[in-house]
Coordinates of N, CA and C in Angstrom, one line a residue:
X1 N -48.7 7.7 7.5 CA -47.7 8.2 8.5 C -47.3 9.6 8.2
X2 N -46.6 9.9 9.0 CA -46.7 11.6 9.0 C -45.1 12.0 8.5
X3 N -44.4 12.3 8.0 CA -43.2 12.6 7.6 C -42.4 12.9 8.6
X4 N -42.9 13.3 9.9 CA -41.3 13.2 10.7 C -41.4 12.6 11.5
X5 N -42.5 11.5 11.3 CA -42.1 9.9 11.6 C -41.5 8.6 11.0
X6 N -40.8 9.6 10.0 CA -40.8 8.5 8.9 C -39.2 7.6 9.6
X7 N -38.3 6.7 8.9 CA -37.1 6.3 9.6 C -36.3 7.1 9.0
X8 N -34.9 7.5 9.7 CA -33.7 8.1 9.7 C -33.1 7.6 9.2
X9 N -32.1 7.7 8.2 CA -30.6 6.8 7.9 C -29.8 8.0 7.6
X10 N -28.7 7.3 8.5 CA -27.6 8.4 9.0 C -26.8 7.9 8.4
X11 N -25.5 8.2 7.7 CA -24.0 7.7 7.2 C -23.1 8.5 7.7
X12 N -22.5 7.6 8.7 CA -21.3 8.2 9.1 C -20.4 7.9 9.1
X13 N -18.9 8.6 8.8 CA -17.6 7.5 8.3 C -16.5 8.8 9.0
X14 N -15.9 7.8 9.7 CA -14.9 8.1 10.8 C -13.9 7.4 10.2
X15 N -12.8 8.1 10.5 CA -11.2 8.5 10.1 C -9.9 8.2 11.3
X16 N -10.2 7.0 12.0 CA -9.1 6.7 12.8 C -8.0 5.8 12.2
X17 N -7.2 5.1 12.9 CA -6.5 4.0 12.0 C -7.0 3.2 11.1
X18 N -7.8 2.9 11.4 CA -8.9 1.9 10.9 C -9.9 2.7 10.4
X19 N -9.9 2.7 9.2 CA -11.9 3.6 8.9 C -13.3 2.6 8.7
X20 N -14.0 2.7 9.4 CA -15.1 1.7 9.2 C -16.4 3.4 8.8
X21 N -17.3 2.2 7.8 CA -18.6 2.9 7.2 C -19.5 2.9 8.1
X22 N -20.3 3.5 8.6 CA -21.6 2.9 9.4 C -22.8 3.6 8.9
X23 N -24.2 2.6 8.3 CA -25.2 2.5 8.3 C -26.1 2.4 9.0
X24 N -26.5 3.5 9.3 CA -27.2 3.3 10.8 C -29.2 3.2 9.9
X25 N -29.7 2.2 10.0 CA -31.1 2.3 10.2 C -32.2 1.8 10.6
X26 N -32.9 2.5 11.3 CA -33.7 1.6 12.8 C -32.7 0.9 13.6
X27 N -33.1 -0.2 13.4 CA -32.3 -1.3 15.0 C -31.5 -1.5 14.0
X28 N -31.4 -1.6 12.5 CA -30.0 -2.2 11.7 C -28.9 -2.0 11.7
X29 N -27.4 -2.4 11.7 CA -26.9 -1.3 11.5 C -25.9 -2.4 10.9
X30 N -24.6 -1.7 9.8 CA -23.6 -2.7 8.7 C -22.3 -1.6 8.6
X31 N -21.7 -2.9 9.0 CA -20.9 -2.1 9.3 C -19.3 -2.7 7.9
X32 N -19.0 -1.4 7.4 CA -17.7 -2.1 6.3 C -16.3 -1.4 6.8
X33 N -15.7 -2.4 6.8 CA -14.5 -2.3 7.2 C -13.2 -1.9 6.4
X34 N -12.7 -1.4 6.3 CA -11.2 -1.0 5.5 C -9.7 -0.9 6.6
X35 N -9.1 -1.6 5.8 CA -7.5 -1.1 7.0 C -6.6 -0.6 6.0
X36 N -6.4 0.1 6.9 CA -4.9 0.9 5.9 C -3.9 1.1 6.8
X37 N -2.4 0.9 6.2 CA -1.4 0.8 6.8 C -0.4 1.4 5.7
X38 N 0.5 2.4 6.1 CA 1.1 3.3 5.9 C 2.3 2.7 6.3
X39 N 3.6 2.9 5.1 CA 5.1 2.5 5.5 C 5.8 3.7 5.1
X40 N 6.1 4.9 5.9 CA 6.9 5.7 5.4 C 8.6 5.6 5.5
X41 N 8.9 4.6 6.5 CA 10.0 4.3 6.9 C 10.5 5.2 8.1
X42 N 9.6 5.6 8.9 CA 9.8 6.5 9.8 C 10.2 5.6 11.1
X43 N 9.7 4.8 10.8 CA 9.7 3.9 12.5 C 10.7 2.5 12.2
X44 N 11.5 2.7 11.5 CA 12.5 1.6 10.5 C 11.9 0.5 10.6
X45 N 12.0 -0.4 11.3 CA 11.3 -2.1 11.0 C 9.6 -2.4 10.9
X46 N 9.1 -1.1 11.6 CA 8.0 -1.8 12.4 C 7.1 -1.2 11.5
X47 N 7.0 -1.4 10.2 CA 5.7 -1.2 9.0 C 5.4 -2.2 8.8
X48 N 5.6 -2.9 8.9 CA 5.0 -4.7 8.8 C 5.7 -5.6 7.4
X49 N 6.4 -4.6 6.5 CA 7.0 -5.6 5.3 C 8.4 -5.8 5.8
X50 N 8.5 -6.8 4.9 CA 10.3 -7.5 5.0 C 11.1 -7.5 4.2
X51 N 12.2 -7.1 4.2 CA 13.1 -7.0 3.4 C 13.1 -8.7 2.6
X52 N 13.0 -9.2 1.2 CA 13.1 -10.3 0.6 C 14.9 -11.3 1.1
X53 N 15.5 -10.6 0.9 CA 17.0 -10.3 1.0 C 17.2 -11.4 2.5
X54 N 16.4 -11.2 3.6 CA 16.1 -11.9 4.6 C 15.8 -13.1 4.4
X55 N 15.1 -13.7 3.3 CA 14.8 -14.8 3.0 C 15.3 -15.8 1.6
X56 N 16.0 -14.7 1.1 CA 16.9 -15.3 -0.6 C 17.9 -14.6 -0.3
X57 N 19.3 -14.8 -0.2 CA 20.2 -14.3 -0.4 C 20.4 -13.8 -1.9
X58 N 19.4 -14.2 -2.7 CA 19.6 -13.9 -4.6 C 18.6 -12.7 -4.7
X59 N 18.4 -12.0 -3.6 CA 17.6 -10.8 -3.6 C 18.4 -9.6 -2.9
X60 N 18.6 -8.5 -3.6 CA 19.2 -7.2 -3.2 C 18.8 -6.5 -2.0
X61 N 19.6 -6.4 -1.0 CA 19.5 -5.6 0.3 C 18.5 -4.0 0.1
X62 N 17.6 -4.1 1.0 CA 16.6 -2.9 1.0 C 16.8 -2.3 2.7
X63 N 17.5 -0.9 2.6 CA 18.0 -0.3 4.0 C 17.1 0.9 4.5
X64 N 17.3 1.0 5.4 CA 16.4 2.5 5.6 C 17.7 3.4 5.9
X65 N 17.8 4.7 5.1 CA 18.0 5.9 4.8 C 17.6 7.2 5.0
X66 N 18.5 7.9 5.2 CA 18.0 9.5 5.4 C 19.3 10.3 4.6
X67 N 19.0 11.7 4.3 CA 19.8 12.7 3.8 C 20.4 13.0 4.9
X68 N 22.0 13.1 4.6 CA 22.3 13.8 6.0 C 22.1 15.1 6.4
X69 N 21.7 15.3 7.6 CA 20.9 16.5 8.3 C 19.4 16.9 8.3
X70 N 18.9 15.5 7.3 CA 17.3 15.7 7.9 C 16.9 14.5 8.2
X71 N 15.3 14.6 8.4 CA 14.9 13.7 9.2 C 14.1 12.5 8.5
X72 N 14.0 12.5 7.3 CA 13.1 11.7 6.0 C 13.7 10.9 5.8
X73 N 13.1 9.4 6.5 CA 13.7 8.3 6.4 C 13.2 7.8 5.0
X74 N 13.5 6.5 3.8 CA 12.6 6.3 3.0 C 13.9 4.9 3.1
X75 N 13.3 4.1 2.4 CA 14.4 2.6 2.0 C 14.9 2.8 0.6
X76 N 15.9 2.3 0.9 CA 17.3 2.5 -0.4 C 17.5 1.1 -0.7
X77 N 17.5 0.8 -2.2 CA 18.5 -0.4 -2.3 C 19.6 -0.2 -3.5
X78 N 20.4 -0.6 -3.4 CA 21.3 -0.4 -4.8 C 21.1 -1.6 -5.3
X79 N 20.9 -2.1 -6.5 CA 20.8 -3.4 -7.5 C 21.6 -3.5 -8.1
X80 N 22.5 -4.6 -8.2 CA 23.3 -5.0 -9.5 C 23.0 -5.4 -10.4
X81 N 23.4 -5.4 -11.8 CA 23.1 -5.7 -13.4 C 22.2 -6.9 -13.0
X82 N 20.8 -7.0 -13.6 CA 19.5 -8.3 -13.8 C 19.5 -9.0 -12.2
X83 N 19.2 -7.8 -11.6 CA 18.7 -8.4 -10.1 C 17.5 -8.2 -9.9
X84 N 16.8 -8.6 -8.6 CA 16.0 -7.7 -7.7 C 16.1 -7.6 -6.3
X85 N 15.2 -6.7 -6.0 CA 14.9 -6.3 -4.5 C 13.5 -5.8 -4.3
X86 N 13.4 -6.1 -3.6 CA 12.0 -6.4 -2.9 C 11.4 -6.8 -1.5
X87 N 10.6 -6.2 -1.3 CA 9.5 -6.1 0.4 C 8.4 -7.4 0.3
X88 N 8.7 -7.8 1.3 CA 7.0 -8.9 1.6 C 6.4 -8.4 2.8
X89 N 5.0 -8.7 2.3 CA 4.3 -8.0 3.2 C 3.5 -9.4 4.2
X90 N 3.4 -10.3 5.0 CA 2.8 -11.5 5.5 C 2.0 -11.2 6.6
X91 N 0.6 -11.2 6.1 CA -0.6 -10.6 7.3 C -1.7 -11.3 6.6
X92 N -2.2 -11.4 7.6 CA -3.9 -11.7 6.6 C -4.3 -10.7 6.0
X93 N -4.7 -10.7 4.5 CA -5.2 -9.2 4.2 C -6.4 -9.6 3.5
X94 N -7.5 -8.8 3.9 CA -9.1 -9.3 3.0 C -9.0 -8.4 1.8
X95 N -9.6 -8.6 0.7 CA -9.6 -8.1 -0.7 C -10.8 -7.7 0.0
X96 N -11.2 -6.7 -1.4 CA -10.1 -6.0 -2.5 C -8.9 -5.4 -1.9
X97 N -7.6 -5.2 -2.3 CA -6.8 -4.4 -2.0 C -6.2 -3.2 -2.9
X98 N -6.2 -2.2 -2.5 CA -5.5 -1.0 -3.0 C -4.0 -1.1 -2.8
X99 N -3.0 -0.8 -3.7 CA -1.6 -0.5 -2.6 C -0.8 0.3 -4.2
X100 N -0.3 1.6 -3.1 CA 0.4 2.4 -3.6 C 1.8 2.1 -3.1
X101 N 3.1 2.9 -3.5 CA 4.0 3.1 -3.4 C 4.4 4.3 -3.8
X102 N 5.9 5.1 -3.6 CA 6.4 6.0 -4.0 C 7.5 5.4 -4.1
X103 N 8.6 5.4 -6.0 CA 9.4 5.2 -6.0 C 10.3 6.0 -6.9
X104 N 11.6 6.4 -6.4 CA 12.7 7.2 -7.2 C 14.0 6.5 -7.9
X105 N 13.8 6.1 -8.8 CA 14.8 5.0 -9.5 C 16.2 5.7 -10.1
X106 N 17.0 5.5 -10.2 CA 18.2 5.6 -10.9 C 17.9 6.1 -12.4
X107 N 17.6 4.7 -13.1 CA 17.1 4.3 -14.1 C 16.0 3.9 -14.2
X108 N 15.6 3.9 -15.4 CA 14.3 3.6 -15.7 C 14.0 1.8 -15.3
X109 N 12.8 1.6 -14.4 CA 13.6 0.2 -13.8 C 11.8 -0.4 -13.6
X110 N 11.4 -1.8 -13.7 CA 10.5 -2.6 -13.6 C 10.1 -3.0 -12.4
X111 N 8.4 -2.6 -12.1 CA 8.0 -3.2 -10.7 C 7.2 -4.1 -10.8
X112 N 7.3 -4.9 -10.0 CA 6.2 -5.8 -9.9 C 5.5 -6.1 -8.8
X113 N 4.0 -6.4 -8.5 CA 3.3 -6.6 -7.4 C 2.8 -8.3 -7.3
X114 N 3.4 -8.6 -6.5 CA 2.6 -10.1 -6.3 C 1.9 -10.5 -5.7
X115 N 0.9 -11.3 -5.6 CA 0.2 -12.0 -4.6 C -0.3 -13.3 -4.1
X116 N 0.3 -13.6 -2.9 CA -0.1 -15.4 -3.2 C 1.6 -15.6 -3.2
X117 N 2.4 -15.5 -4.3 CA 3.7 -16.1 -4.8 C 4.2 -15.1 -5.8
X118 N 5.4 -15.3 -6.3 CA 6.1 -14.9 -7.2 C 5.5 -15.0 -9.0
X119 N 4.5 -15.7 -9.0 CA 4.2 -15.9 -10.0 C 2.8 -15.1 -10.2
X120 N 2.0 -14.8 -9.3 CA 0.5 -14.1 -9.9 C 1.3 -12.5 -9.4
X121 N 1.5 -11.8 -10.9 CA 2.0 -10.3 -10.5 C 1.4 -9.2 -11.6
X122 N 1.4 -8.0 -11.4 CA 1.4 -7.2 -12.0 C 2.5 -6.3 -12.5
X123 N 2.7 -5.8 -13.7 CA 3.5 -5.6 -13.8 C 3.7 -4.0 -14.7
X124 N 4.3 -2.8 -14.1 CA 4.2 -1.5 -14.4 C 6.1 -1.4 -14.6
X125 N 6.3 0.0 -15.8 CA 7.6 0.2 -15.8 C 7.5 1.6 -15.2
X126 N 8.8 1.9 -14.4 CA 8.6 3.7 -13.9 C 9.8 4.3 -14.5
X127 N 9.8 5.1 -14.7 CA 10.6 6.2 -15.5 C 12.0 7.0 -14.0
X128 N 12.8 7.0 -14.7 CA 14.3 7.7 -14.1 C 14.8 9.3 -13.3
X129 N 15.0 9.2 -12.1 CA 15.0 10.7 -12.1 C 14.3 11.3 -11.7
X130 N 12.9 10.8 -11.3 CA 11.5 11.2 -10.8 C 11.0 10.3 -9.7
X131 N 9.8 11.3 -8.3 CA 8.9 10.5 -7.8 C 8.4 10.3 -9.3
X132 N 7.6 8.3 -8.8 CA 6.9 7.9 -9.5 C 5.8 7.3 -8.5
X133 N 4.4 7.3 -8.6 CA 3.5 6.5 -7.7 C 3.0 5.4 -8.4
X134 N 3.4 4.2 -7.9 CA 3.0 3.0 -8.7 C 2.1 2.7 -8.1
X135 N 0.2 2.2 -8.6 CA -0.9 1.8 -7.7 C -0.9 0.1 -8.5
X136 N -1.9 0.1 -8.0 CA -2.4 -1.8 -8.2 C -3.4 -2.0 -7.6
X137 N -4.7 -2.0 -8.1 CA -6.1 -2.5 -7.9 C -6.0 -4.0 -7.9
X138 N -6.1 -4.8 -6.5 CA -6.3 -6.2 -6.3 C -7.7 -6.8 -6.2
X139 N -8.5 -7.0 -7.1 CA -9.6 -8.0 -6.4 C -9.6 -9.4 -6.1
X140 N -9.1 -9.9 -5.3 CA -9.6 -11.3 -4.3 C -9.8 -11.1 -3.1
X141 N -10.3 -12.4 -2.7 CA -10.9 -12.5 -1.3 C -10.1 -12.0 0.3
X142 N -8.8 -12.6 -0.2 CA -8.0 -12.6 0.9 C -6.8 -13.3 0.3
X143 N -5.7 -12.9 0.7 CA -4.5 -13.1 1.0 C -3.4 -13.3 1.8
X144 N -2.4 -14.2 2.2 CA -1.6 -13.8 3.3 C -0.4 -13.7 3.0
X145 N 0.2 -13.6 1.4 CA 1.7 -12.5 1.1 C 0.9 -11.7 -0.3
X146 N 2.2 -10.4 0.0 CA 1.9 -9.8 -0.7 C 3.8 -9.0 -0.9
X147 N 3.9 -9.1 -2.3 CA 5.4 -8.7 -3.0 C 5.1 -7.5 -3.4
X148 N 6.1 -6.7 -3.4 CA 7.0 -5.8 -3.9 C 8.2 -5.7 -4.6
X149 N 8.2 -6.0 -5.8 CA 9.6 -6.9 -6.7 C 10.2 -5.5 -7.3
X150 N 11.3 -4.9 -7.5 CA 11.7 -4.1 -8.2 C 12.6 -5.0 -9.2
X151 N 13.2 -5.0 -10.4 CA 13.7 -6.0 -11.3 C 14.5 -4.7 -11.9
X152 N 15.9 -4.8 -12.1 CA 16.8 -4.4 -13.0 C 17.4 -5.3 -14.1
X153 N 16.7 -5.3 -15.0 CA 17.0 -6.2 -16.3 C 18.2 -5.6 -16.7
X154 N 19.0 -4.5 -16.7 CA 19.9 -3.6 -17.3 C 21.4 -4.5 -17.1
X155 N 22.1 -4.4 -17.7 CA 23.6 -4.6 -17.5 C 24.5 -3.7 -16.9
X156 N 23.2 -2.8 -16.1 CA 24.5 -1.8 -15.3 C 23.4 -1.6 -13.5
X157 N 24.5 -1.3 -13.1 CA 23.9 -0.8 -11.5 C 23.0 0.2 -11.4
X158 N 21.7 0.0 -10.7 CA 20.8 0.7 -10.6 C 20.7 1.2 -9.1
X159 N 19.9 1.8 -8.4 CA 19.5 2.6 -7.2 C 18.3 2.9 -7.4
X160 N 17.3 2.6 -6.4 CA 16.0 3.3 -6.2 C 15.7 3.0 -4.4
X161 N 15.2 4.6 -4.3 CA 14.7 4.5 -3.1 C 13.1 4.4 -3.4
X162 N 12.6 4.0 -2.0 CA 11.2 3.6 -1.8 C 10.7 4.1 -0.5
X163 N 8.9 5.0 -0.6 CA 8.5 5.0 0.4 C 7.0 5.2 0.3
X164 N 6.6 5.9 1.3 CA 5.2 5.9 1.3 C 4.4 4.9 0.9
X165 N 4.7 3.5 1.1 CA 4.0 2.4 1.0 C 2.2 2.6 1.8
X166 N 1.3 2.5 1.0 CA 0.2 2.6 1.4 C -0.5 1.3 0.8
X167 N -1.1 0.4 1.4 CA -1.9 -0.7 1.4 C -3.4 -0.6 2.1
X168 N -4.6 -0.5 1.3 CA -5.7 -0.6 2.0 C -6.4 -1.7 1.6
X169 N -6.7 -2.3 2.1 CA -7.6 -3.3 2.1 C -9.3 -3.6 2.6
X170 N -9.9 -4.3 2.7 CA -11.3 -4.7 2.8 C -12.4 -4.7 1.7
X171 N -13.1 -4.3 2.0 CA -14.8 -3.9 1.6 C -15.2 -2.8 1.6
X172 N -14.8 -1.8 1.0 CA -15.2 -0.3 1.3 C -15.2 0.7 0.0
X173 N -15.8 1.8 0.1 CA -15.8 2.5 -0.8 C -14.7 3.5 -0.6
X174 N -14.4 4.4 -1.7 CA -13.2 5.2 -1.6 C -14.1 6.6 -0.7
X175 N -12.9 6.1 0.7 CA -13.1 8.0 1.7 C -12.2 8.7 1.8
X176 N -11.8 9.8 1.6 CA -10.8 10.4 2.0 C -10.4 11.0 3.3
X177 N -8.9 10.8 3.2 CA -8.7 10.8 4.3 C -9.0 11.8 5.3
X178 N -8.7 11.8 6.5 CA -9.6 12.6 7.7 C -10.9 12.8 7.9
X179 N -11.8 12.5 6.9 CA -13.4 12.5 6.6 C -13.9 11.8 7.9
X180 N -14.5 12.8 8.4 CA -16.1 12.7 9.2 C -17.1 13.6 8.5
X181 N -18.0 12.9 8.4 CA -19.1 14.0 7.6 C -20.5 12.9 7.9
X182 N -21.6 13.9 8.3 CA -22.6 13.1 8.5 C -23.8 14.0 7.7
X183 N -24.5 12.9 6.6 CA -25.3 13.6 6.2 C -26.8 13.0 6.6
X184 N -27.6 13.4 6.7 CA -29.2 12.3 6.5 C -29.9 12.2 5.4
X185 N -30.2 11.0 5.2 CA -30.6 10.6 3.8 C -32.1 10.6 3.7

């Protein structure tokens, strides 16, 4: 055969809400899927998590906030001495999952990531007085909750705001964001 008969494979990966990979070769084509969902607290309720506090009254109120005179919404909760507060997230979500957050604590204060229930978690400490970005690499299949636990073990009142909740999930390789790029292989 002659070399520019040979077959094409195209890779192309588009950047809308949704990013999907595509493998294009011959009649084949595979397609991997990723979702990501972004909670900046811009749109107050409608990021898809829940305040816990909704469902246990033994869980600390999570509000959406702004500075007065601008426009940067993010969620606030104040904690009393050995509480928590915490977000549920209840959607179908296919593993693996990625999920970030941005949080600014009072105090130096404990987070935890759950899945499934209160009891399969991970668990990171964030430091006082600082953005802190807390990640969590999930591998399973699928899921349908996913926690956000902040824990003040302290004997005194704590505050931390929260935002930029980013959750990706599926089958995918790491793309950055806004990427279209088509190369041939």
């Amino acid at each position: 055969r002659h070399p520019s008969h040979a077959p094409i494979k195209e890779i192309v990966m588009i950047n809308v809400k949704r990013r999907v990979l595509l493998n294009v070769e011959m009649e084949n084509v595979y397609v991997t899927s990723v979702q990501n969902n972004v909670c900046d607290f811009e749109k107050r309720g409608e990021c898809g998590w829940s305040d816990l506090r909704a469902i246990s009254p033994q869980f600390n109120n999570i509000s959406v906030a702004s500075k007065k005179g601008q426009d940067n919404r993010y969620g606030l909760s104040r904690m009393s001495p050995r509480s928590y507060s915490g977000l549920l997230r209840r959607a179908s979500i296919s593993g693996p999952i990625s999920l970030s957050v941005d949080l600014f604590p009072s105090h130096n204060l404990d987070v935890k990531i759950c899945v499934h229930s209160l009891k399969t978690c991970q668990s990171q400490r964030v430091e006082a007085r600082a953005w802190n970005r807390v990640t969590a690499k999930i591998r399973m299949k699928s899921t349908d909750k996913l926690f956000l636990l902040f824990y003040n073990k302290a004997v005194i009142e704590k505050t931390i705001a929260i935002d930029n909740i980013l959750l990706e999930s599926g089958d995918c390789q790491s793309i950055p964001p806004n990427a279209v790029t088509r190369r041939r292989v």
